[in-house]
XYZ file of C-alpha atoms in Angstrom:
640
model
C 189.468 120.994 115.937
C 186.618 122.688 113.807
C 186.755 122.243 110.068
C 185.440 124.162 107.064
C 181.970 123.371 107.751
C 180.580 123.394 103.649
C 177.186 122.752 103.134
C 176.645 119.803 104.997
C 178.411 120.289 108.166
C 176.086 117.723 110.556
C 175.986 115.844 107.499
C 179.554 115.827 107.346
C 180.093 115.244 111.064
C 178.036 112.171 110.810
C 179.924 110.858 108.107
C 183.636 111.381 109.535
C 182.643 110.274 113.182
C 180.451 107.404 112.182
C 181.256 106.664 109.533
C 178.069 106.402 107.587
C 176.265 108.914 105.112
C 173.005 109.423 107.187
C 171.218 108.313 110.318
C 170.636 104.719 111.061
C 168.032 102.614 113.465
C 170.705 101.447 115.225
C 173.002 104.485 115.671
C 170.255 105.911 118.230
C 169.867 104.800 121.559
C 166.018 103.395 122.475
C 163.305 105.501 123.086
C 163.424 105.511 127.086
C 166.664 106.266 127.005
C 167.492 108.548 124.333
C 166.651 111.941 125.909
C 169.302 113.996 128.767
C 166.787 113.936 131.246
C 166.184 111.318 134.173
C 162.901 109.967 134.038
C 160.823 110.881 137.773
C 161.461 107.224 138.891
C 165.129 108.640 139.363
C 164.487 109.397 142.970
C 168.154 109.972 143.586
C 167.480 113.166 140.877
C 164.361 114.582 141.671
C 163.521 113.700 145.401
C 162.200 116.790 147.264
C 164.417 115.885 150.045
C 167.729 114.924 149.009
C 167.772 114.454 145.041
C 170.029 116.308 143.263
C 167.776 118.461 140.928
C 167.944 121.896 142.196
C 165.713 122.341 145.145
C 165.300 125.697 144.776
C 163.510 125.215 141.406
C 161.714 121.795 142.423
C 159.647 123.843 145.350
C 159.036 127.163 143.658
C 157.384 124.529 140.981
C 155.416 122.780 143.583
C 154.313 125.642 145.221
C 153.232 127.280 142.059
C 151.622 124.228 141.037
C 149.808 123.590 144.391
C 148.195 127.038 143.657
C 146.887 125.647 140.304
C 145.262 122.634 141.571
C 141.297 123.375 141.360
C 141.562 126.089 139.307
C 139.984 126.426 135.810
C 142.174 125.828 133.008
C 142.889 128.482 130.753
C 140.963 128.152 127.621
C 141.197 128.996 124.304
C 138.510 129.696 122.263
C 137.421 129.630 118.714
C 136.249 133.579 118.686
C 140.153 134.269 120.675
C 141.449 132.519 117.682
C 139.845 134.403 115.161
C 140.760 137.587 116.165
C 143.980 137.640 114.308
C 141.553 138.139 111.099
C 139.027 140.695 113.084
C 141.325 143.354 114.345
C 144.933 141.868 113.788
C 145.248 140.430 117.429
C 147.120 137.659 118.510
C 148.717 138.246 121.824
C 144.849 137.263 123.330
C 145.142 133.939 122.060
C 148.816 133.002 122.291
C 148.290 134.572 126.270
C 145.469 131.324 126.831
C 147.640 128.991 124.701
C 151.086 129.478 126.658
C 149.097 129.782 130.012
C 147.785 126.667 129.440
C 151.784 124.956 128.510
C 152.881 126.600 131.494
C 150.689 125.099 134.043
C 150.724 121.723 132.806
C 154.816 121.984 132.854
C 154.664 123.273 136.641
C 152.339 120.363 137.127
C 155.004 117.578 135.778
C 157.729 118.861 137.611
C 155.460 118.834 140.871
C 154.687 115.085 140.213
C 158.049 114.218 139.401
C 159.636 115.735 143.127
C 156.504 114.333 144.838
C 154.774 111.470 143.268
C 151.479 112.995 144.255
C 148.615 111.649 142.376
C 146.709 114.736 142.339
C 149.919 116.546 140.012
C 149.640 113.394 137.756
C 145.661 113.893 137.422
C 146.519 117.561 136.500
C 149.268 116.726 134.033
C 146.612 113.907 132.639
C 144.268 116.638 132.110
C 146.671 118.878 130.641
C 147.795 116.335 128.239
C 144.326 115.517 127.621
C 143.118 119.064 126.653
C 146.569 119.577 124.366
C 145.155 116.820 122.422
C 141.833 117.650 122.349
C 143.379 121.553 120.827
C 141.680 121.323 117.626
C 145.554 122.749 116.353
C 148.850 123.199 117.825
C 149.900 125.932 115.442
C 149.547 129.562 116.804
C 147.076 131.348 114.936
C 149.390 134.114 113.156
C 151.199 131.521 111.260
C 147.904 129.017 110.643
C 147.505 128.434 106.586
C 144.207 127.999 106.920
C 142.921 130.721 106.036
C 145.488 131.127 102.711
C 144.864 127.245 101.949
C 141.405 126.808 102.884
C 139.426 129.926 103.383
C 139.048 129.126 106.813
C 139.580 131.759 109.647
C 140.172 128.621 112.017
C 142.393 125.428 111.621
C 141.548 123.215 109.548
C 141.964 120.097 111.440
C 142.603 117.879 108.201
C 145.064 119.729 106.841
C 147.489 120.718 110.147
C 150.146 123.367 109.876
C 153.161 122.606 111.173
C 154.594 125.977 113.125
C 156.790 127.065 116.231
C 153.478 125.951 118.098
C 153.070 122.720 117.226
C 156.821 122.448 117.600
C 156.707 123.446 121.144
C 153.832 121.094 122.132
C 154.815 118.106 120.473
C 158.474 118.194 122.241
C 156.686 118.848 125.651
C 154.636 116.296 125.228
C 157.627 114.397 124.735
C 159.616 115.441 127.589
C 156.535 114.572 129.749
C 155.968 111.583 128.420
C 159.922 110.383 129.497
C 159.556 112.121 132.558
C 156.241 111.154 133.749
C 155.246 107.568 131.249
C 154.988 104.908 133.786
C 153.171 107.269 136.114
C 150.531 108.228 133.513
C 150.896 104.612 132.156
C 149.526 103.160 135.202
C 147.062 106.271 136.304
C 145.962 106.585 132.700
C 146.803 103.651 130.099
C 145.695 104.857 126.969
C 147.022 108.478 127.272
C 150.136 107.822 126.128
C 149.264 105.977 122.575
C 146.969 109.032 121.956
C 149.682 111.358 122.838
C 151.498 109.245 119.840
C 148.548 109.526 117.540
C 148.129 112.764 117.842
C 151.854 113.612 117.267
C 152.059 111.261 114.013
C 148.842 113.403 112.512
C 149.787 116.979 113.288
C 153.323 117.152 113.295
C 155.336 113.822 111.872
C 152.820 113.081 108.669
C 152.970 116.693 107.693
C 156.946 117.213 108.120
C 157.418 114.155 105.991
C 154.196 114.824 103.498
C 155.172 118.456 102.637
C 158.350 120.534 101.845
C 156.688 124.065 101.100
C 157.120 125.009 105.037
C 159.470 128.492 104.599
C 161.602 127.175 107.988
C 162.875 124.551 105.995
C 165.182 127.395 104.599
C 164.231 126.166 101.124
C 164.351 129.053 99.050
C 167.979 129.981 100.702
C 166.093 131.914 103.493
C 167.186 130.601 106.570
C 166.166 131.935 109.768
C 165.208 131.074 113.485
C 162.422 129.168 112.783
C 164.216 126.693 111.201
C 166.100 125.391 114.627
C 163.015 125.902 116.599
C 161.204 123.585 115.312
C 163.685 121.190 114.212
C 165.339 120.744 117.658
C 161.692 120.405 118.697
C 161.137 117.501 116.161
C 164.054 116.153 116.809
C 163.068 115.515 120.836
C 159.529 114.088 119.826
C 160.954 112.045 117.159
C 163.694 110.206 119.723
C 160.890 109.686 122.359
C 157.234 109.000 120.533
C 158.559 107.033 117.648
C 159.139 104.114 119.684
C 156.616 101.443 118.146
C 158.186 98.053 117.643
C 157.539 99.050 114.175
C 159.250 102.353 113.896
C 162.660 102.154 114.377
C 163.501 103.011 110.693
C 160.517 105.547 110.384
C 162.245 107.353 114.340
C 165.900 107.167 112.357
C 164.553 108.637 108.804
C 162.520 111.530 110.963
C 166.211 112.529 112.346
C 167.627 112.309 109.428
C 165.480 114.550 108.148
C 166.310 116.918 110.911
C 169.488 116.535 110.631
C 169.013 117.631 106.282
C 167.126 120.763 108.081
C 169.245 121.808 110.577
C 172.321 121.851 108.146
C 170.485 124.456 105.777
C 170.470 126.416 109.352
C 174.089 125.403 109.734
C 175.393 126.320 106.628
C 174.059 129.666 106.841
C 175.231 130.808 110.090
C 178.785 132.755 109.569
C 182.265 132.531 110.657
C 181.920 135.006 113.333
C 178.504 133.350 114.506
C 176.717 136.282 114.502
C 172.873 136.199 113.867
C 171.201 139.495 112.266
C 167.602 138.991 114.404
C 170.036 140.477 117.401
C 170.503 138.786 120.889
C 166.959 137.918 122.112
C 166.422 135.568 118.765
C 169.579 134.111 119.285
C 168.014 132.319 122.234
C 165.404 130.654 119.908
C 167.569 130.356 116.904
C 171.164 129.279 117.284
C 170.392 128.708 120.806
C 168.261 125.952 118.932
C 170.684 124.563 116.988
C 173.125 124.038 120.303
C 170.508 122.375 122.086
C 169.914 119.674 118.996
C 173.834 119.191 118.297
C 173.444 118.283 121.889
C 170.264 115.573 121.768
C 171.991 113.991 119.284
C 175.569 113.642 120.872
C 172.969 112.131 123.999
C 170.764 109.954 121.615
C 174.182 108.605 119.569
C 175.088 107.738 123.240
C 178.052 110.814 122.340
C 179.348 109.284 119.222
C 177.842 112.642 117.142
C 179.714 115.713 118.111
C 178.304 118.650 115.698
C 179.745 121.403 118.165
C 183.080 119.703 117.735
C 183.187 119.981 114.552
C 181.447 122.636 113.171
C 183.453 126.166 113.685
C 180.568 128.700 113.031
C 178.485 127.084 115.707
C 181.252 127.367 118.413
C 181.881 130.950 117.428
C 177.978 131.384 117.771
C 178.776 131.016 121.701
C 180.110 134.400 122.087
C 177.223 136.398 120.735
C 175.530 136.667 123.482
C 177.800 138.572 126.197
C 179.384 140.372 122.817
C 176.344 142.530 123.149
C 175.936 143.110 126.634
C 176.307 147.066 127.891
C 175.428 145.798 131.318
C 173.830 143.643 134.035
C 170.341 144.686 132.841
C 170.732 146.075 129.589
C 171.676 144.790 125.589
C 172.491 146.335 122.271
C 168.775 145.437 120.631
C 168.479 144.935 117.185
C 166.198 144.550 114.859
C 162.976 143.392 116.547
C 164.659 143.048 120.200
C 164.244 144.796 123.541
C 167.083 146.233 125.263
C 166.530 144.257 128.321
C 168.674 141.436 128.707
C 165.953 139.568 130.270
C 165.830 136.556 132.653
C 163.946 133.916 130.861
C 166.443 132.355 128.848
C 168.024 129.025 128.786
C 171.363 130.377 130.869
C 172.468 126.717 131.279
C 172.832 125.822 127.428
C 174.891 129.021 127.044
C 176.883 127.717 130.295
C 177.028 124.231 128.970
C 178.202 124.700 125.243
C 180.977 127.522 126.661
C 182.440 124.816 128.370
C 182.389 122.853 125.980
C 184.212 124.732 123.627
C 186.508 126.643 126.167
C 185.343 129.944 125.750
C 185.634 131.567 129.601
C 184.110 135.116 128.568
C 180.992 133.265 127.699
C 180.750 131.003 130.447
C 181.034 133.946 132.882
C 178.484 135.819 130.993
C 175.983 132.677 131.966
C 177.658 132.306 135.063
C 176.733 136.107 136.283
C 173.120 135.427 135.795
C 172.879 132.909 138.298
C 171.474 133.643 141.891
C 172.042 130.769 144.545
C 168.900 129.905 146.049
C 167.030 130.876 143.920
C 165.128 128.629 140.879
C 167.995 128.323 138.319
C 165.173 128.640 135.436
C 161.547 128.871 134.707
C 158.713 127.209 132.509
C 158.408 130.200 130.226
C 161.455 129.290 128.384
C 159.590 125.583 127.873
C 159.344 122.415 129.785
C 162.815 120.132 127.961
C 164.780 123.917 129.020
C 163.533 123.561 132.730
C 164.154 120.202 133.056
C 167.503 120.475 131.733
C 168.647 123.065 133.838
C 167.489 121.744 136.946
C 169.392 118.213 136.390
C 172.323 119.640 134.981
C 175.107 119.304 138.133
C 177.543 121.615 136.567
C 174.765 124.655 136.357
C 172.811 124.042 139.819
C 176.715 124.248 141.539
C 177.798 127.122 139.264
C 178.990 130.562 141.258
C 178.014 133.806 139.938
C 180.767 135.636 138.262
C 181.465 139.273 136.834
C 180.162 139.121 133.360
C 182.971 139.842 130.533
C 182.064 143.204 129.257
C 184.544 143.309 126.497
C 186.140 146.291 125.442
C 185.523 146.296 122.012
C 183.408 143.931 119.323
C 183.470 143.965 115.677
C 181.045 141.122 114.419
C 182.054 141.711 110.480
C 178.947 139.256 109.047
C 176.257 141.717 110.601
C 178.558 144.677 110.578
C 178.124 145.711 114.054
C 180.683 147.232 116.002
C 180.636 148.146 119.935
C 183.362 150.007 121.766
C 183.372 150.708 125.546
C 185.384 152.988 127.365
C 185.820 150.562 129.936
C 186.697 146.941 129.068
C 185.166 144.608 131.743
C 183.115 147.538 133.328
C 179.993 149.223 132.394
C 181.192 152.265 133.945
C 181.394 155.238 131.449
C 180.344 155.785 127.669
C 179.957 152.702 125.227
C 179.280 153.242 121.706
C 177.281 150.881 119.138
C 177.138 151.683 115.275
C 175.287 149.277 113.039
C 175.714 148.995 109.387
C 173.913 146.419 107.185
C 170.836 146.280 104.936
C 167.485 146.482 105.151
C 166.068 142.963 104.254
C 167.528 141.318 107.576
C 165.665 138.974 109.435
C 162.953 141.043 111.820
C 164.212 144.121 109.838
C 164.265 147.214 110.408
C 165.345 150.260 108.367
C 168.245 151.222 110.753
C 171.606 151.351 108.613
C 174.030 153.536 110.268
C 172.469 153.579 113.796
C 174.328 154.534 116.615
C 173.391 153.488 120.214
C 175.282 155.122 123.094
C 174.896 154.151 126.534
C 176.227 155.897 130.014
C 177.402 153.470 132.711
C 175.774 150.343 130.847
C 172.149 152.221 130.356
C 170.907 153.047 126.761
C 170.173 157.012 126.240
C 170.249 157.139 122.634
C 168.676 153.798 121.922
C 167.187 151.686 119.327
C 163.597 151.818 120.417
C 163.333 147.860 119.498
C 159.947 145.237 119.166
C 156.000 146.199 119.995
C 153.787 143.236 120.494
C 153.188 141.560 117.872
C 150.199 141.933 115.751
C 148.615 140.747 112.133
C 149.940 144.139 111.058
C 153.915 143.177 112.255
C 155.159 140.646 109.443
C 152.459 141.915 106.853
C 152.674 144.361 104.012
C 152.232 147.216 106.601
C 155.216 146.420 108.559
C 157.245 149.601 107.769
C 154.202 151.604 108.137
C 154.889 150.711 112.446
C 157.224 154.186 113.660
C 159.613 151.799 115.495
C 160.501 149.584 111.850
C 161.014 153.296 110.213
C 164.492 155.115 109.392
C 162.206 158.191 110.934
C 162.748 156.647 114.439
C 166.423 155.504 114.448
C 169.406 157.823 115.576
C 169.867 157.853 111.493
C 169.316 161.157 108.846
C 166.046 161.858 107.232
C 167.179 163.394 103.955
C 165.253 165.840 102.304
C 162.147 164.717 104.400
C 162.512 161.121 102.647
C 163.598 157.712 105.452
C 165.724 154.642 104.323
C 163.680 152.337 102.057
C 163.440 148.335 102.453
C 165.280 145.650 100.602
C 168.455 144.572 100.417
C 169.898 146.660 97.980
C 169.219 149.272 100.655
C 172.461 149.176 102.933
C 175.635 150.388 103.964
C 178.483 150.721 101.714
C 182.204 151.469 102.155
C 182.487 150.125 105.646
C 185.763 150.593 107.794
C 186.312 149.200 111.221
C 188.138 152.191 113.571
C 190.194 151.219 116.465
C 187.519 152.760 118.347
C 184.601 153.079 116.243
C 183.253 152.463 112.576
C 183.205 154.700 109.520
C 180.337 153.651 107.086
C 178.294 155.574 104.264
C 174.746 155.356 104.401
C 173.589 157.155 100.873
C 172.868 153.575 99.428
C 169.931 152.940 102.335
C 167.881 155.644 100.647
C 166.074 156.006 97.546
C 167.838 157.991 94.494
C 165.116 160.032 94.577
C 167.093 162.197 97.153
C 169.837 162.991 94.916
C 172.209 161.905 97.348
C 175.462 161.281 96.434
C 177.627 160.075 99.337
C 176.600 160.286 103.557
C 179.632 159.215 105.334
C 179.484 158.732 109.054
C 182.212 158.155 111.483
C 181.595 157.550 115.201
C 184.365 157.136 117.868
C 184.779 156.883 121.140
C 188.078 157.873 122.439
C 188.956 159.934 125.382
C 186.344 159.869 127.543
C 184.137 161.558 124.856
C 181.676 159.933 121.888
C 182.311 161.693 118.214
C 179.337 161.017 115.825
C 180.784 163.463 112.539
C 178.403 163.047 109.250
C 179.522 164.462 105.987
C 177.500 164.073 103.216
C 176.935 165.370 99.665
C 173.415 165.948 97.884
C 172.773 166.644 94.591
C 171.141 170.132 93.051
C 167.697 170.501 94.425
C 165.844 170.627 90.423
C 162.268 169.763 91.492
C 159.738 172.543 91.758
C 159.117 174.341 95.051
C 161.518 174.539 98.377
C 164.073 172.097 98.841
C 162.393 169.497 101.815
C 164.324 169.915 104.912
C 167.265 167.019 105.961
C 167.923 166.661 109.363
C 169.613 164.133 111.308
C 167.761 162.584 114.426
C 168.424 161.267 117.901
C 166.095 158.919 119.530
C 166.230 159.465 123.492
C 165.536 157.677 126.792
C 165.451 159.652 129.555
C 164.413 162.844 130.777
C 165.714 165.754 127.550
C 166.722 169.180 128.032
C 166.979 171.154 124.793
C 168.910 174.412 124.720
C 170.707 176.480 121.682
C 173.472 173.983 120.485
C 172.984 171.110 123.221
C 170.459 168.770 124.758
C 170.969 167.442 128.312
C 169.844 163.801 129.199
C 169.282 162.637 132.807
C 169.248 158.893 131.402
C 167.231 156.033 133.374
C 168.565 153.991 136.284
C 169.992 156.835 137.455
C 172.872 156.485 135.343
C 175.796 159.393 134.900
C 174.137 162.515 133.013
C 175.045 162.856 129.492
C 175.377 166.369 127.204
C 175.207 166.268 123.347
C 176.658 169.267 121.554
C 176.559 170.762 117.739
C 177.105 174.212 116.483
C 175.147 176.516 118.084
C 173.750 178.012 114.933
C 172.013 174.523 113.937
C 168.392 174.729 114.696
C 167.374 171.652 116.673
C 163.465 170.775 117.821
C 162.111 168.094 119.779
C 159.431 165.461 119.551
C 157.634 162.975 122.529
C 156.509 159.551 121.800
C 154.194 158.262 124.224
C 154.543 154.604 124.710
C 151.406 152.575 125.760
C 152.619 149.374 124.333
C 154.104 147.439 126.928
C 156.411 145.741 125.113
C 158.074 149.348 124.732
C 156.798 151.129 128.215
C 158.273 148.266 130.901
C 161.640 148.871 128.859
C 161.702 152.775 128.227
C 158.764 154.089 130.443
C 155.947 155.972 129.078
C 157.843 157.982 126.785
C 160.866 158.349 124.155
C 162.082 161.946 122.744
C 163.385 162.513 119.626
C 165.818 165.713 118.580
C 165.969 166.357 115.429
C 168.672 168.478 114.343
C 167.499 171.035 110.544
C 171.039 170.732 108.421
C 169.587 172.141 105.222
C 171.970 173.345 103.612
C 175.174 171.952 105.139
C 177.815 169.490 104.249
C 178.789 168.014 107.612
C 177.441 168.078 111.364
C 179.651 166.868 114.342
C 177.534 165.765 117.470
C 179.914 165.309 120.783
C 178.239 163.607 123.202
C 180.021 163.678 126.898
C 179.566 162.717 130.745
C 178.046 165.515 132.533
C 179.752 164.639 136.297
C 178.797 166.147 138.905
């Protein structure tokens, strides 16, 4: 039974299950033992011919792997690196960087189903060159340059980022898969492995406490599991001197002081406000740790037992699915529900806690014989999927669909027309502020989708440049109020900050009612916007009402309009637009008075973060109510 989580609620768990006020030496299980994972000389697991990691997985690794073998290494360079501070690029270097992770975890999988020395000579090498990396950290969040001057790390004063989360706990995970192995091919590797890990990544999380992921400052966001589930690995595994045992137990408990910031934070309904792709690296995060720790207190420590946000945290996911390929995106997400995801933690924690709809939602993306994951989503995520029993022998199942959602912490509401089918209209209405996490200024936004697909859609993410998280953020068209199926009053968008946000809102039986005149400046002279949108009968209702103030300034009153942003190919006539949406879903029709003007607007996309999701373009209708008090937009299935 979950309990009022508080502050503290690992803290709090660890107290009323073992009775103690923090972490102990002797709570955790020993080093070799204390990760979920069977070391490679379990050749009943990962035999190529009759272990039972999934075989599927082991020889798309191996054959991927065998390609590798002779090839150059990717390599990153000092002038890749500095980029970020010559034209704002950082998708160069991070490209080399995660190349680099990739191959070396293909590589330790291959020696762990074979034994072949030549896969532990290329995981030795790329061990080697990870600690040879003059830094771990990914250049966009390096403090080097605000610390030091320095366009490149300094190597004396490390920063201590996602990156260098992410390589420490793979270096972990290789080092319990692959230890005696390297031990015997390599001796030596493995203590500089350990050096290298106490430098960049242990001394500084103990030394300083002005990293913003700690959450601090009350800002908690994804960050903050990231890297402490990643810290939390290396700590169980590396800190395994005969002189560390209470250094290993004060490291944990020092994730375990982080994680609960991350805890505390997360609401009743589990809902995260960086949408459904973050949720993957941010409460996704915190499941996976609640989990190392049950492992490492040899299941003693259950945090998902007792801590009742995290269990509702399950159900995000599949509570914003419109269908097999497609997602409500928000905030700086893509629409796609994309395939390179830890399925098996959702799967594992749903079953955990009972909840069926969620399990099923993991459950549909699985494909016998094929790999059951990949090492994009990171080398401790592929090797727990492919030795987790439960997940190689799962069956695909429908995914839930659910009629209707109303997550009240985010305000986001979603109404199908269907429950448990993406056939037909669903409708999406967001309310909020804008100073959420990946933000953008999107109160009020309605997404509808035909038969699963987005048509009027939240555009979502571009790759990410210097420009994305600095002070020019809102000056990208895809963060701005100007590109959201939201008004533009009197030529002015929603402004940033969390005083900017939706006020008075009402959950419908089949839609949400919410005003929007607090998400723009008072320069406007707007009074009240109220905006109901419903989907009942077969048939989508978006009605606005609004009232504006006496235009006093000098010259013309600036036109307000209220937009539509479009996937598809758009026909505009008088009083209607006609979509023929992608994936050859069922045409839609949106109609307004006749006497409204209405014009149109193409956005190329050559970004193709955007393009692989929308295609090369978007359209946006803007609809010229100047003037007016109200504007009702139907929006209905044009069959054939």
């Amino acid at each position: 039974m979950a309990v009022n989580q508080g502050s503290e609620p690992l803290r709090a768990a660890i107290t009323a299950q073992l009775g103690v006020a923090g972490v102990r030496a002797d709570l955790l299980l020993p080093a070799d033992r204390a990760l979920a994972c069977p070391p490679a000389t379990h050749r009943s697991v990962w035999s190529l011919d009759g272990g039972s990691a999934d075989r599927p997985t082991l020889r798309d690794q191996v054959e991927r792997a065998t390609g590798d073998l002779g090839r150059p290494w990717p390599l990153p360079l000092a002038s890749t690196a500095a980029r970020l501070h010559r034209d704002g690029d950082r998708s160069g270097h991070e490209a080399l960087v995660f190349a680099r992770q990739r191959r070396l975890s293909r590589a330790a999988v291959a020696a762990a189903a074979t034994g072949d020395p030549r896969f532990v000579d290329e995981v030795a090498d790329g061990v080697w060159q990870l600690c040879e990396q003059s830094s771990w950290c990914w250049p966009a969040h390096d403090d080097s340059r605000a610390r030091h001057g320095a366009v490149l790390p300094v190597v004396t004063d490390p920063c201590l980022d996602l990156g260098a989360g992410e390589v420490v706990a793979q270096l972990a995970w290789i080092d319990h898969l692959l230890g005696s192995a390297l031990q015997d091919a390599y001796p030596g590797l493995r203590d500089r492995v350990r050096h290298e890990a106490g430098v960049r990544v242990f001394a500084p999380f103990a030394a300083r406490q002005d990293w913003h992921w700690l959450g601090l400052d009350g800002d908690v966001h994804n960050w903050n599991p990231w890297i402490h589930s990643n810290l939390l690995i290396a700590a169980l595994r590396l800190l395994d001197g005969p002189d560390e045992a209470d250094a290993r137990a004060r490291v944990v408990d020092q994730v375990v002081t982080g994680l609960d910031r991350y805890l505390a934070a997360l609401p009743p309904d589990g809902a995260i406000d960086e949408g459904y792709h973050y949720w993957w690296n941010g409460a996704c995060r915190a499941l996976e740790a609640v989990d190392a720790l049950r492992h490492a207190t040899a299941g003693r420590l259950d945090g998902l037992a007792s801590i009742s946000s995290l269990q509702a945290t399950v159900a995000f996911p599949h509570q914003l699915q419109l269908s097999d390929s497609w997602v409500l995106n928000l905030a700086d997400g893509s629409a796609r529900v994309g395939d390179d995801v830890p399925w098996d933690v959702l799967h594992r924690a749903a079953r955990r806690v009972r909840l069926a709809e969620a399990a099923a939602f993991a459950a549909s993306r699985r494909q016998p014989g094929r790999p059951v994951a990949h090492e994009s989503s990171g080398l401790g995520r592929l090797l727990g999927a492919i030795t987790d029993p439960d997940w190689v022998a799962t069956k695909p199942l429908p995914a839930p669909l659910p009629g209707e959602v109303w997550l009240e912490s985010i305000q986001v509401r979603l109404v199908r027309e269907h429950a448990g089918s993406a056939t037909g209209l669903a409708l999406a209405v967001k309310g909020g502020h804008n100073d959420e996490h990946h933000n953008h200024n999107d109160v009020g936004e309605v997404v509808v989708a035909s038969d699963g697909v987005p048509v009027l859609v939240d555009a979502g993410r571009p790759t990410y440049t210097a420009a994305t998280f600095g002070p020019g953020r809102y000056d990208l068209w895809m963060m701005q109020s100007g590109w959201h199926n939201v008004p533009l009053v009197r030529q002015a968008m929603q402004a940033q900050g969390r005083e900017f946000r939706a006020t008075g809102v009402e959950p419908l039986p089949d839609g949400l009612a919410l005003d929007l005149a607090s998400a723009y400046p008072s320069s406007t002279g707007i009074a009240s916007w109220r905006r109901v949108a419903r989907l009942a009968g077969g048939e989508i209702s978006i009605h606005d009402s609004w009232q504006l103030e006496p235009w006093r300034a000098e010259g013309a009153e600036p036109a307000t309009s209220v937009q539509f942003l479009i996937a598809g190919e758009v026909r505009v006539s008088p009083g209607r637009i006609d979509v023929r949406p992608l994936a050859g879903a069922t045409p839609l029709r949106l109609e307004w008075p006749v006497d409204i003007p209405v014009s149109s607007c193409l956005r190329p996309l050559d970004d193709p973060m955007l393009s692989t999701v929308w295609g090369d373009r978007l359209t946006r209708i803007e609809l010229d109510v100047t003037g007016r008090r109200e504007l009702l937009v139907a929006v209905r299935k044009v069959l054939p």
